Amino acid sequence: MRDGDGAVLASEVFGFRSEESRWWEVPQLALSSPIVHACRVEAEPFWCNAHGFRTRLPNPLLDLIDLHDFRIRAMTAAAIVVPIHLPFGQIGAASFLSPEPDTNDLSDAYSSAADALAVLARAFVQSYSKVTARARHDLASISLTKREVECLRWAAAGKTNEEIGIILGLQRTTVRFHIRSASVKLDAVNRDQTMFKAAQLGFLGMIS
């Protein structure tokens, strides 16, 4: 995150001054950090260290995350983390660290402050996202028909138009029509981008 003048908020506002913890300069962090992986499968605040993730309610998916070299990959010994799920499929995380870099037990701080930190972090990030958001061709007003969504869901599952037609009792040309219609509405250039944009907007989870 940066302000209007391009200054990094993490260092200029939130005080991350250490040359060793300039995580915003590590582009591979989103792929390697166990904290980021956890935010993909958990929506509520948690705290974590090299020994695991602690949440108020059990989440077995967190137990599957690789924790080797945690401190190196997470760039901290421990953190209280607030997952932030934004529109259009964006996932972020607000991490709160101890001023003492070797602290690896944040259980007391988590118990007393996690809820308040979550409210503040989500309000800040959501406001920042709205202020800095780029135009998205008015995606929020797009509406797909039930048939378009059904066809896209099966297409996302790897089915061909012919297979989708058999499943839904439609002609192959009718399936192609619905997918093409959705593509036009979503301003997509091909089938893959159509499914990607539909997933971003939550359409692919609408019908079970």
mmCIF file of C-alpha atoms in Angstrom, residues 47-175:
data_model
loop_
_atom_site.group_PDB
_atom_site.id
_atom_site.type_symbol
_atom_site.label_atom_id
_atom_site.label_comp_id
_atom_site.label_asym_id
_atom_site.label_seq_id
_atom_site.Cartn_x
_atom_site.Cartn_y
_atom_site.Cartn_z
ATOM 1 C CA TRP A 47 -2.329 -16.014 15.416
ATOM 2 C CA CYS A 48 0.534 -18.160 14.278
ATOM 3 C CA ASN A 49 4.149 -19.112 14.767
ATOM 4 C CA ALA A 50 6.420 -21.947 13.691
ATOM 5 C CA HIS A 51 4.317 -24.401 15.709
ATOM 6 C CA GLY A 52 1.015 -23.758 13.969
ATOM 7 C CA PHE A 53 -2.079 -21.614 13.569
ATOM 8 C CA ARG A 54 -4.431 -20.798 16.446
ATOM 9 C CA THR A 55 -8.041 -19.926 15.744
ATOM 10 C CA ARG A 56 -11.159 -19.735 17.872
ATOM 11 C CA LEU A 57 -12.829 -22.476 15.838
ATOM 12 C CA PRO A 58 -10.952 -25.501 14.446
ATOM 13 C CA ASN A 59 -9.933 -25.323 10.799
ATOM 14 C CA PRO A 60 -8.322 -28.563 9.582
ATOM 15 C CA LEU A 61 -7.179 -26.858 6.377
ATOM 16 C CA LEU A 62 -4.693 -24.819 8.391
ATOM 17 C CA ASP A 63 -3.063 -28.028 9.595
ATOM 18 C CA LEU A 64 -2.101 -28.831 6.004
ATOM 19 C CA ILE A 65 0.021 -25.696 5.519
ATOM 20 C CA ASP A 66 3.777 -26.229 5.382
ATOM 21 C CA LEU A 67 5.479 -24.464 8.307
ATOM 22 C CA HIS A 68 9.115 -25.290 7.593
ATOM 23 C CA ASP A 69 11.412 -22.251 7.845
ATOM 24 C CA PHE A 70 8.416 -20.310 9.156
ATOM 25 C CA ARG A 71 10.381 -17.312 10.365
ATOM 26 C CA ILE A 72 12.186 -16.909 7.056
ATOM 27 C CA ARG A 73 9.141 -17.421 4.854
ATOM 28 C CA ALA A 74 6.735 -15.403 7.022
ATOM 29 C CA MET A 75 9.416 -12.810 7.845
ATOM 30 C CA THR A 76 8.379 -12.840 11.507
ATOM 31 C CA ALA A 77 8.547 -15.174 14.499
ATOM 32 C CA ALA A 78 4.837 -14.784 15.251
ATOM 33 C CA ALA A 79 1.895 -12.669 14.161
ATOM 34 C CA ILE A 80 -1.745 -11.936 14.814
ATOM 35 C CA VAL A 81 -3.343 -11.997 11.378
ATOM 36 C CA VAL A 82 -6.634 -10.627 10.105
ATOM 37 C CA PRO A 83 -7.590 -12.150 6.720
ATOM 38 C CA ILE A 84 -9.282 -9.587 4.494
ATOM 39 C CA HIS A 85 -11.432 -10.772 1.602
ATOM 40 C CA LEU A 86 -12.285 -7.980 -0.813
ATOM 41 C CA PRO A 87 -14.529 -7.769 -3.896
ATOM 42 C CA PHE A 88 -13.407 -9.339 -7.178
ATOM 43 C CA GLY A 89 -11.548 -12.177 -5.491
ATOM 44 C CA GLN A 90 -8.859 -10.115 -3.800
ATOM 45 C CA ILE A 91 -7.368 -11.582 -0.632
ATOM 46 C CA GLY A 92 -5.244 -9.606 1.773
ATOM 47 C CA ALA A 93 -3.890 -9.858 5.290
ATOM 48 C CA ALA A 94 -3.270 -7.382 8.070
ATOM 49 C CA SER A 95 -0.517 -8.676 10.340
ATOM 50 C CA PHE A 96 0.200 -7.373 13.825
ATOM 51 C CA LEU A 97 3.646 -8.140 15.220
ATOM 52 C CA SER A 98 5.302 -7.757 18.583
ATOM 53 C CA PRO A 99 7.827 -4.904 18.878
ATOM 54 C CA GLU A 100 10.176 -7.576 20.215
ATOM 55 C CA PRO A 101 11.243 -9.545 17.118
ATOM 56 C CA ASP A 102 11.968 -12.767 19.027
ATOM 57 C CA THR A 103 8.525 -12.987 20.641
ATOM 58 C CA ASN A 104 6.821 -16.155 19.428
ATOM 59 C CA ASP A 105 3.828 -16.388 21.775
ATOM 60 C CA LEU A 106 1.020 -13.923 21.085
ATOM 61 C CA SER A 107 -1.771 -15.894 22.742
ATOM 62 C CA ASP A 108 -2.545 -13.254 25.381
ATOM 63 C CA ALA A 109 -2.595 -10.412 22.867
ATOM 64 C CA TYR A 110 -4.761 -12.487 20.544
ATOM 65 C CA SER A 111 -7.287 -13.247 23.279
ATOM 66 C CA SER A 112 -7.604 -9.634 24.363
ATOM 67 C CA ALA A 113 -7.249 -7.666 21.133
ATOM 68 C CA ALA A 114 -7.954 -9.807 18.060
ATOM 69 C CA ASP A 115 -11.561 -8.674 17.615
ATOM 70 C CA ALA A 116 -10.706 -4.982 17.882
ATOM 71 C CA LEU A 117 -7.748 -5.376 15.533
ATOM 72 C CA ALA A 118 -9.990 -7.126 13.011
ATOM 73 C CA VAL A 119 -12.519 -4.282 12.996
ATOM 74 C CA LEU A 120 -9.833 -1.635 12.559
ATOM 75 C CA ALA A 121 -7.844 -3.544 9.940
ATOM 76 C CA ARG A 122 -10.833 -4.407 7.782
ATOM 77 C CA ALA A 123 -12.220 -0.879 7.924
ATOM 78 C CA PHE A 124 -8.857 0.574 6.922
ATOM 79 C CA VAL A 125 -8.120 -1.860 4.081
ATOM 80 C CA GLN A 126 -11.638 -1.736 2.669
ATOM 81 C CA SER A 127 -11.571 2.066 2.668
ATOM 82 C CA TYR A 128 -8.131 2.088 1.057
ATOM 83 C CA SER A 129 -9.315 -0.381 -1.577
ATOM 84 C CA LYS A 130 -12.319 1.756 -2.479
ATOM 85 C CA VAL A 131 -10.261 4.928 -2.745
ATOM 86 C CA THR A 132 -7.587 3.348 -4.939
ATOM 87 C CA ALA A 133 -9.759 0.959 -6.977
ATOM 88 C CA ARG A 134 -9.458 1.122 -10.733
ATOM 89 C CA ALA A 135 -12.514 1.203 -12.979
ATOM 90 C CA ARG A 136 -13.822 -2.301 -13.634
ATOM 91 C CA HIS A 137 -16.276 -1.676 -16.473
ATOM 92 C CA ASP A 138 -19.105 -1.424 -13.972
ATOM 93 C CA LEU A 139 -18.800 -5.131 -13.143
ATOM 94 C CA ALA A 140 -20.933 -4.736 -10.040
ATOM 95 C CA SER A 141 -24.045 -4.185 -12.183
ATOM 96 C CA ILE A 142 -23.569 -7.292 -14.343
ATOM 97 C CA SER A 143 -26.296 -9.906 -14.172
ATOM 98 C CA LEU A 144 -26.037 -13.401 -15.646
ATOM 99 C CA THR A 145 -28.958 -15.711 -16.296
ATOM 100 C CA LYS A 146 -29.357 -19.022 -14.499
ATOM 101 C CA ARG A 147 -28.499 -20.905 -17.701
ATOM 102 C CA GLU A 148 -25.379 -18.822 -18.268
ATOM 103 C CA VAL A 149 -24.216 -19.553 -14.740
ATOM 104 C CA GLU A 150 -24.980 -23.271 -15.082
ATOM 105 C CA CYS A 151 -23.010 -23.512 -18.320
ATOM 106 C CA LEU A 152 -20.071 -21.593 -16.878
ATOM 107 C CA ARG A 153 -19.968 -23.747 -13.754
ATOM 108 C CA TRP A 154 -19.693 -26.911 -15.810
ATOM 109 C CA ALA A 155 -17.184 -25.271 -18.148
ATOM 110 C CA ALA A 156 -15.083 -24.354 -15.111
ATOM 111 C CA ALA A 157 -15.228 -28.025 -14.104
ATOM 112 C CA GLY A 158 -13.566 -28.885 -17.418
ATOM 113 C CA LYS A 159 -16.608 -30.017 -19.370
ATOM 114 C CA THR A 160 -16.881 -29.447 -23.119
ATOM 115 C CA ASN A 161 -19.923 -27.802 -24.685
ATOM 116 C CA GLU A 162 -21.158 -31.209 -25.797
ATOM 117 C CA GLU A 163 -20.789 -32.660 -22.290
ATOM 118 C CA ILE A 164 -22.507 -29.635 -20.751
ATOM 119 C CA GLY A 165 -25.358 -30.081 -23.204
ATOM 120 C CA ILE A 166 -25.828 -33.700 -22.134
ATOM 121 C CA ILE A 167 -25.786 -32.745 -18.447
ATOM 122 C CA LEU A 168 -28.242 -29.866 -18.826
ATOM 123 C CA GLY A 169 -30.354 -31.340 -21.612
ATOM 124 C CA LEU A 170 -29.369 -28.637 -24.105
ATOM 125 C CA GLN A 171 -28.063 -28.564 -27.650
ATOM 126 C CA ARG A 172 -24.321 -27.946 -27.978
ATOM 127 C CA THR A 173 -25.030 -24.761 -29.925
ATOM 128 C CA THR A 174 -27.299 -23.551 -27.120
ATOM 129 C CA VAL A 175 -24.532 -24.097 -24.567
#
